[in-house]
C-alpha cells in the first residue's frame, strides 16, 4: 500500500483540499483529510506539494513514430490504400521507445495513440498507459475510436501519385461508399443472427472494423483542420447517425458557435508548432479558450511527436495565457479526454475506485518551472525525481 500524506489534492471532479490518498493494489482506496499510518504502508510526504491525477493526451502517435529512427521506426501510415479501417496500433506500438519514459517523467500517464492521417480511413485508435514493456498489458480500452482524415494529408498522399483521392469531394465520396458497404454488411450479419436459414456474409475485415462505429459504440476520430472539413465530417455523421470527435480543430475558433450547437467533443492542437502547411494558416493558441468559453468540451493534444509528449502541461499553460480558464485547461488534460475517449470510469480524476494514476508536483503543473516529483501508474511508483 502507498499512502500520500498532506498533499494539496486536486481531485478534478470533487474540488481541491489538503489531505491523504491511500492506494491499495492498482486502485485508489481512500481519499480523506487524515488517514492513519500503519506499518505496511509506504508513505510519501506531500506536504506543500500538489497532487493531480495523471494527465491524459487525447491524440498522439506515441510508439508508432519512434524517436530518432526514421523509416524503420515509422509505423503510423500504411500509404498503400486510402481505406484501411482494420489497422490497429497495438500491432505497431513499441513501448520501449524512450519517449514513453519522457511521458512518465512529464506526468503523462495515459494517451490515445492513433494511426496517422495519410488515409481517409486510417485505422482504429487505442487508449494505453504510458508505462510498461508489453503493450498488451498497457491497454485501457481498444478500440476507443476509428480514425478518419480530411483535407490536405490524404489529398497530398494519393493525389501526387495520380490516385484517388485528389479532392475533398473524393474523400467524402470514399467515406460514404465504405460506410454504405459497412451498413449492408452489418444488415446481413444481423439477418444471419436472427434467422437460422440466412447465411453469414463472407468475412470482410474492413467492414468488421466499422461495425462498432455504426453501432455508435465508438466515434470516428476526425482529423480536420479547416472549418469546411469539420462541417463535412458533421454532415456525413448525421447522414449515417454516427458519433464524432473533432481532432486538431485548428479553425474551430472561427466556427465556435456552430461547434457548440452541434455538441461534438473537440480536441485542439498541436498549437505549439509551425504553420507548416496551408491548412494551418489560422493556427493560434486562442482556439482552445474560445471554444471552452463558448461551452464546448475541449481536450488538448500534442500530436506527439509533433510536440514531444512531455510538454502537454506546457501547452495547457499557454492556452491559459491565451484566454482559457485555468480550471478548464486542467480539465482539458484530465477528465475531458477521459470522457471523450470513454475511459472516465478508470482515469481522469482522483476518485475512490479509479486507477491509481497519480502525479505529485512541486508547483502548478501549468508553469514551466514546475517539476514532477513522483509519477504513480496502476499503484506503482514508476518515476521519482532524483
Coordinates of C-alpha atoms in Angstrom, one line a residue:
X1 CA 0.0 0.0 0.0
X2 CA 1.1 3.6 -0.7
X3 CA -0.1 6.5 1.4
X4 CA 0.2 10.0 0.1
X5 CA 0.1 12.4 3.1
X6 CA -0.8 16.0 3.5
X7 CA -0.8 16.9 -0.2
X8 CA -2.8 19.7 -1.9
X9 CA -5.1 17.3 -3.8
X10 CA -6.9 18.5 -7.0
X11 CA -9.5 15.7 -7.5
X12 CA -10.7 17.5 -10.7
X13 CA -14.3 16.4 -10.1
X14 CA -14.7 17.0 -6.3
X15 CA -12.7 20.1 -5.5
X16 CA -9.3 20.8 -4.0
X17 CA -8.3 20.1 -0.4
X18 CA -5.3 19.2 1.8
X19 CA -5.4 15.6 2.7
X20 CA -4.3 12.0 2.2
X21 CA -4.8 9.3 -0.5
X22 CA -4.5 5.6 0.2
X23 CA -3.5 3.3 -2.7
X24 CA -4.2 -0.4 -2.4
X25 CA -3.0 -2.6 -5.3
X26 CA -3.8 -0.8 -8.6
X27 CA -6.7 1.3 -7.2
X28 CA -7.4 4.4 -5.1
X29 CA -8.8 3.0 -1.9
X30 CA -9.4 6.1 0.3
X31 CA -9.3 9.9 0.0
X32 CA -9.6 11.6 3.3
X33 CA -8.3 14.6 5.2
X34 CA -6.5 12.3 7.6
X35 CA -5.7 8.6 7.1
X36 CA -3.9 6.8 9.9
X37 CA -0.5 5.4 9.1
X38 CA 0.2 1.7 9.5
X39 CA 3.4 -0.3 9.3
X40 CA 2.5 -1.9 6.0
X41 CA 2.2 1.5 4.2
X42 CA 4.8 3.2 2.1
X43 CA 4.4 6.8 3.0
X44 CA 5.0 9.7 0.6
X45 CA 5.1 13.1 2.4
X46 CA 3.4 15.5 0.0
X47 CA 3.2 18.5 2.4
X48 CA 3.4 21.7 0.4
X49 CA 3.2 19.7 -2.8
X50 CA 0.4 19.4 -5.4
X51 CA -1.3 16.2 -6.2
X52 CA -3.1 15.7 -9.5
X53 CA -4.5 12.7 -11.5
X54 CA -2.1 11.6 -14.2
X55 CA -2.5 13.7 -17.3
X56 CA -4.1 12.3 -20.5
X57 CA -3.2 13.2 -24.1
X58 CA -6.3 12.7 -26.2
X59 CA -4.4 12.4 -29.6
X60 CA -0.9 11.1 -30.1
X61 CA 1.1 8.8 -32.2
X62 CA 3.2 7.6 -29.2
X63 CA 5.1 4.5 -30.0
X64 CA 4.2 4.5 -33.7
X65 CA 6.8 7.0 -34.7
X66 CA 9.9 6.1 -32.7
X67 CA 12.4 8.6 -31.6
X68 CA 15.3 9.2 -33.9
X69 CA 14.5 6.2 -36.0
X70 CA 13.4 7.4 -39.5
X71 CA 11.7 4.8 -41.8
X72 CA 12.4 1.8 -39.6
X73 CA 10.5 3.4 -36.7
X74 CA 7.7 4.9 -38.7
X75 CA 4.6 2.6 -38.4
X76 CA 1.7 5.0 -38.3
X77 CA 0.7 5.3 -42.0
X78 CA 0.0 2.5 -44.4
X79 CA 0.3 4.5 -47.6
X80 CA -0.8 1.8 -50.0
X81 CA -4.6 2.1 -49.7
X82 CA -6.7 5.1 -48.7
X83 CA -9.2 2.8 -46.9
X84 CA -7.6 0.8 -44.0
X85 CA -10.1 0.9 -41.1
X86 CA -8.9 -2.5 -40.0
X87 CA -5.5 -1.5 -38.8
X88 CA -4.8 -1.3 -35.1
X89 CA -2.0 0.5 -33.3
X90 CA -1.5 -2.4 -30.8
X91 CA 0.4 -4.1 -33.6
X92 CA 2.7 -1.2 -34.3
X93 CA 3.4 0.5 -30.9
X94 CA 6.9 -0.1 -29.4
X95 CA 6.5 0.7 -25.7
X96 CA 10.3 0.5 -25.2
X97 CA 10.7 3.7 -27.2
X98 CA 12.4 6.2 -24.9
X99 CA 9.6 8.7 -25.3
X100 CA 7.4 6.6 -23.0
X101 CA 9.9 7.4 -20.3
X102 CA 9.7 11.1 -21.1
X103 CA 5.9 10.9 -20.9
X104 CA 6.1 9.3 -17.4
X105 CA 8.6 11.9 -16.3
X106 CA 6.4 14.6 -17.5
X107 CA 3.3 13.4 -15.6
X108 CA 1.5 11.9 -18.6
X109 CA 0.1 8.6 -17.5
X110 CA -2.3 7.8 -20.4
X111 CA -2.7 8.6 -24.1
X112 CA -4.7 7.8 -27.1
X113 CA -2.4 6.5 -29.8
X114 CA -3.8 6.8 -33.3
X115 CA -2.7 5.9 -36.9
X116 CA -1.6 8.8 -39.0
X117 CA -3.7 10.9 -41.4
X118 CA -2.4 9.7 -44.8
X119 CA -5.5 7.6 -45.4
X120 CA -9.2 8.6 -45.5
X121 CA -9.8 5.7 -43.1
X122 CA -6.6 5.1 -41.2
X123 CA -7.5 2.5 -38.7
X124 CA -8.5 2.1 -35.1
X125 CA -7.3 4.1 -32.1
X126 CA -6.2 2.7 -28.7
X127 CA -6.0 4.2 -25.2
X128 CA -3.0 3.0 -23.2
X129 CA -1.0 3.7 -20.1
X130 CA 2.5 5.1 -20.7
X131 CA 4.5 2.6 -18.6
X132 CA 5.2 -1.0 -19.4
X133 CA 7.2 -3.3 -21.6
X134 CA 4.4 -5.3 -23.2
X135 CA 1.7 -3.3 -24.9
X136 CA -1.0 -5.9 -24.2
X137 CA -0.6 -5.1 -20.5
X138 CA -0.9 -1.3 -21.0
X139 CA -4.2 -1.2 -22.7
X140 CA -7.0 0.8 -21.1
X141 CA -9.5 0.3 -24.0
X142 CA -9.1 -0.9 -27.5
X143 CA -10.5 0.4 -29.7
X144 CA -11.6 3.8 -28.4
X145 CA -12.3 5.3 -31.9
X146 CA -11.8 4.9 -35.6
X147 CA -9.5 7.3 -37.4
X148 CA -10.6 9.2 -40.5
X149 CA -8.9 12.1 -42.2
X150 CA -9.9 15.1 -44.3
X151 CA -8.1 17.7 -46.3
X152 CA -4.5 18.1 -47.2
X153 CA -2.9 14.9 -45.9
X154 CA -4.9 12.3 -47.8
X155 CA -5.0 14.6 -50.9
X156 CA -1.3 15.0 -50.9
X157 CA -0.5 11.4 -50.2
X158 CA -2.6 9.9 -53.0
X159 CA -3.1 12.8 -55.4
X160 CA 0.6 13.1 -56.1
X161 CA 0.6 9.6 -57.5
X162 CA -2.5 10.2 -59.6
X163 CA -4.6 8.1 -57.4
X164 CA -7.9 8.8 -55.6
X165 CA -8.5 10.9 -53.5
X166 CA -7.2 14.0 -55.2
X167 CA -10.0 16.3 -54.0
X168 CA -12.1 16.8 -50.9
X169 CA -15.1 15.6 -52.9
X170 CA -13.4 12.2 -53.4
X171 CA -12.5 12.0 -49.7
X172 CA -16.2 12.4 -48.8
X173 CA -17.2 10.0 -51.5
X174 CA -14.9 7.3 -50.3
X175 CA -16.3 7.7 -46.8
X176 CA -19.9 7.4 -47.9
X177 CA -19.1 4.5 -50.2
X178 CA -17.5 2.4 -47.5
X179 CA -20.0 3.4 -44.8
X180 CA -22.8 2.2 -47.1
X181 CA -20.9 -1.1 -47.7
X182 CA -20.5 -1.5 -43.9
X183 CA -24.2 -0.8 -43.3
X184 CA -25.1 -3.5 -45.8
X185 CA -22.6 -5.9 -44.3
X186 CA -24.0 -5.3 -40.8
X187 CA -27.5 -5.8 -42.1
X188 CA -26.5 -9.2 -43.4
X189 CA -24.9 -10.2 -40.2
X190 CA -28.0 -9.2 -38.2
X191 CA -30.2 -11.2 -40.5
X192 CA -27.8 -14.2 -40.0
X193 CA -28.0 -13.8 -36.2
X194 CA -31.8 -13.5 -36.3
X195 CA -32.6 -16.2 -38.9
X196 CA -31.1 -19.7 -38.9
X197 CA -31.6 -20.1 -42.6
X198 CA -29.7 -16.9 -43.5
X199 CA -26.0 -17.3 -44.5
X200 CA -23.4 -15.2 -42.8
X201 CA -21.7 -12.8 -45.3
X202 CA -18.2 -13.6 -46.3
X203 CA -15.8 -12.3 -43.7
X204 CA -14.5 -8.8 -44.5
X205 CA -12.0 -7.4 -42.0
X206 CA -12.5 -3.8 -43.2
X207 CA -16.3 -3.9 -42.7
X208 CA -16.0 -5.8 -39.4
X209 CA -13.9 -3.0 -38.0
X210 CA -16.6 -0.4 -38.9
X211 CA -19.4 -2.2 -37.0
X212 CA -18.6 -0.6 -33.7
X213 CA -18.7 2.8 -35.4
X214 CA -22.1 2.1 -37.0
X215 CA -23.4 0.8 -33.6
X216 CA -22.2 4.0 -32.0
X217 CA -20.0 2.1 -29.6
X218 CA -17.0 4.2 -30.6
X219 CA -16.8 7.5 -32.5
X220 CA -14.9 8.5 -35.6
X221 CA -11.8 10.4 -34.6
X222 CA -11.8 13.1 -37.3
X223 CA -8.5 14.7 -38.5
X224 CA -9.7 18.1 -39.6
X225 CA -8.0 21.5 -39.5
X226 CA -10.3 23.6 -41.8
X227 CA -13.8 24.7 -40.9
X228 CA -15.2 23.3 -44.1
X229 CA -13.7 19.8 -43.4
X230 CA -15.3 19.8 -39.9
X231 CA -18.6 20.6 -41.4
X232 CA -18.2 17.8 -44.0
X233 CA -17.4 15.4 -41.2
X234 CA -20.5 16.5 -39.3
X235 CA -22.7 16.2 -42.4
X236 CA -21.6 12.6 -43.0
X237 CA -22.0 11.8 -39.3
X238 CA -25.6 12.9 -39.5
X239 CA -26.3 11.0 -42.7
X240 CA -25.2 7.8 -41.1
X241 CA -26.1 8.6 -37.4
X242 CA -22.5 8.4 -36.1
X243 CA -20.5 9.7 -33.2
X244 CA -17.5 12.1 -33.8
X245 CA -14.7 13.8 -32.1
X246 CA -13.2 16.7 -34.0
X247 CA -9.4 16.5 -33.7
X248 CA -7.0 19.3 -34.4
X249 CA -9.9 21.7 -34.9
X250 CA -7.4 24.4 -36.0
X251 CA -10.1 26.7 -37.3
X252 CA -12.5 25.9 -34.5
X253 CA -12.4 29.4 -33.1
X254 CA -13.9 30.7 -36.4
X255 CA -17.0 28.5 -36.1
X256 CA -17.2 28.2 -32.3
X257 CA -21.0 28.8 -32.1
X258 CA -21.7 26.1 -34.7
X259 CA -19.5 23.6 -33.0
X260 CA -21.1 24.2 -29.6
X261 CA -24.5 23.9 -31.1
X262 CA -23.6 20.6 -32.7
X263 CA -22.2 19.3 -29.4
X264 CA -19.3 17.2 -30.6
X265 CA -16.2 16.9 -28.3
X266 CA -13.2 18.8 -29.7
X267 CA -9.5 18.0 -29.3
X268 CA -7.4 21.0 -30.0
X269 CA -3.8 21.0 -31.2
X270 CA -0.9 20.8 -31.8
X271 CA -0.8 24.5 -31.2
X272 CA 2.9 24.7 -30.2
X273 CA 4.1 24.2 -33.8
X274 CA 4.8 26.0 -37.0
X275 CA 2.3 26.8 -39.7
X276 CA 3.8 24.1 -41.9
X277 CA 1.0 23.8 -44.5
X278 CA -1.9 25.8 -45.9
X279 CA -4.4 24.3 -43.6
X280 CA -2.6 25.8 -40.6
X281 CA -2.7 29.4 -41.7
X282 CA -5.2 30.2 -38.9
X283 CA -3.3 28.3 -36.2
X284 CA -3.5 30.1 -32.9
X285 CA -3.4 29.3 -29.2
X286 CA -6.6 31.3 -28.8
X287 CA -8.7 28.4 -30.2
X288 CA -9.0 26.3 -27.0
X289 CA -10.0 29.2 -24.9
X290 CA -12.6 30.5 -27.4
X291 CA -14.2 27.1 -27.7
X292 CA -14.1 26.4 -24.0
X293 CA -15.5 29.7 -23.1
X294 CA -18.3 29.2 -25.6
X295 CA -19.3 25.9 -23.9
X296 CA -17.5 23.2 -25.8
X297 CA -15.9 20.2 -24.1
X298 CA -12.3 20.8 -25.0
X299 CA -9.3 18.4 -24.7
X300 CA -5.8 19.3 -25.6
X301 CA -3.3 17.3 -27.6
X302 CA 0.4 17.2 -28.5
X303 CA 0.0 15.1 -31.6
X304 CA 3.3 13.6 -30.4
X305 CA 5.9 13.5 -31.9
X306 CA 4.8 16.9 -33.5
X307 CA 5.1 18.3 -29.9
X308 CA 7.0 16.0 -27.6
X309 CA 4.6 14.3 -25.2
X310 CA 6.0 15.7 -22.0
X311 CA 5.1 19.2 -23.0
X312 CA 1.3 18.6 -22.8
X313 CA 1.1 20.6 -19.5
X314 CA 3.0 23.5 -21.0
X315 CA 0.5 23.6 -23.9
X316 CA -2.2 23.8 -21.3
X317 CA -0.4 26.7 -19.6
X318 CA 0.0 28.6 -22.9
X319 CA -3.7 28.1 -23.6
X320 CA -4.4 29.8 -20.2
X321 CA -2.2 32.7 -21.2
X322 CA -4.3 33.0 -24.4
X323 CA -7.7 33.1 -22.6
X324 CA -8.6 29.6 -21.4
X325 CA -9.7 29.4 -17.8
X326 CA -7.1 27.6 -15.6
X327 CA -9.5 25.0 -14.3
X328 CA -10.8 24.3 -17.8
X329 CA -7.2 23.9 -19.0
X330 CA -6.6 21.3 -16.3
X331 CA -9.8 19.5 -17.2
X332 CA -8.6 19.5 -20.9
X333 CA -5.7 17.2 -19.9
X334 CA -7.6 15.1 -17.3
X335 CA -11.3 14.4 -17.2
X336 CA -12.3 15.8 -20.6
X337 CA -10.0 13.5 -22.6
X338 CA -11.1 10.6 -20.3
X339 CA -14.7 11.3 -21.1
X340 CA -14.1 11.9 -24.8
X341 CA -12.2 8.6 -25.0
X342 CA -14.8 6.7 -22.9
X343 CA -12.3 5.8 -20.2
X344 CA -13.6 8.1 -17.4
X345 CA -14.6 5.1 -15.3
X346 CA -10.9 4.4 -14.7
X347 CA -8.9 7.6 -15.2
X348 CA -9.1 11.4 -15.4
X349 CA -9.8 12.3 -11.8
X350 CA -8.8 11.3 -8.2
X351 CA -11.8 9.2 -7.0
X352 CA -12.1 6.1 -4.9
X353 CA -12.2 3.0 -7.1
X354 CA -10.4 4.6 -10.1
X355 CA -6.9 3.5 -11.2
X356 CA -4.2 4.8 -9.0
X357 CA -2.6 7.0 -11.7
X358 CA -1.4 10.0 -9.6
X359 CA 1.3 12.6 -10.1
X360 CA 2.9 14.8 -7.4
X361 CA 4.3 18.2 -8.5
X362 CA 6.4 20.7 -6.6
X363 CA 4.3 23.6 -8.2
X364 CA 1.5 24.3 -10.5
X365 CA 1.9 21.9 -13.5
X366 CA 0.9 24.6 -15.9
X367 CA 4.0 26.7 -15.0
X368 CA 7.2 25.8 -16.9
X369 CA 9.4 25.8 -13.9
X370 CA 7.3 23.1 -12.0
X371 CA 8.7 19.6 -11.7
X372 CA 7.2 16.2 -11.4
X373 CA 8.4 14.6 -8.1
X374 CA 6.5 11.3 -8.3
X375 CA 4.5 9.5 -11.1
X376 CA 2.4 6.6 -10.0
X377 CA 0.7 4.4 -12.5
X378 CA -1.6 1.5 -11.6
X379 CA -0.5 1.9 -7.9
X380 CA 3.2 1.6 -8.7
X381 CA 5.8 4.4 -8.4
X382 CA 7.3 4.5 -11.9
X383 CA 9.1 7.8 -11.7
X384 CA 10.8 9.6 -8.8
X385 CA 12.7 12.8 -9.4
X386 CA 16.3 12.5 -8.2

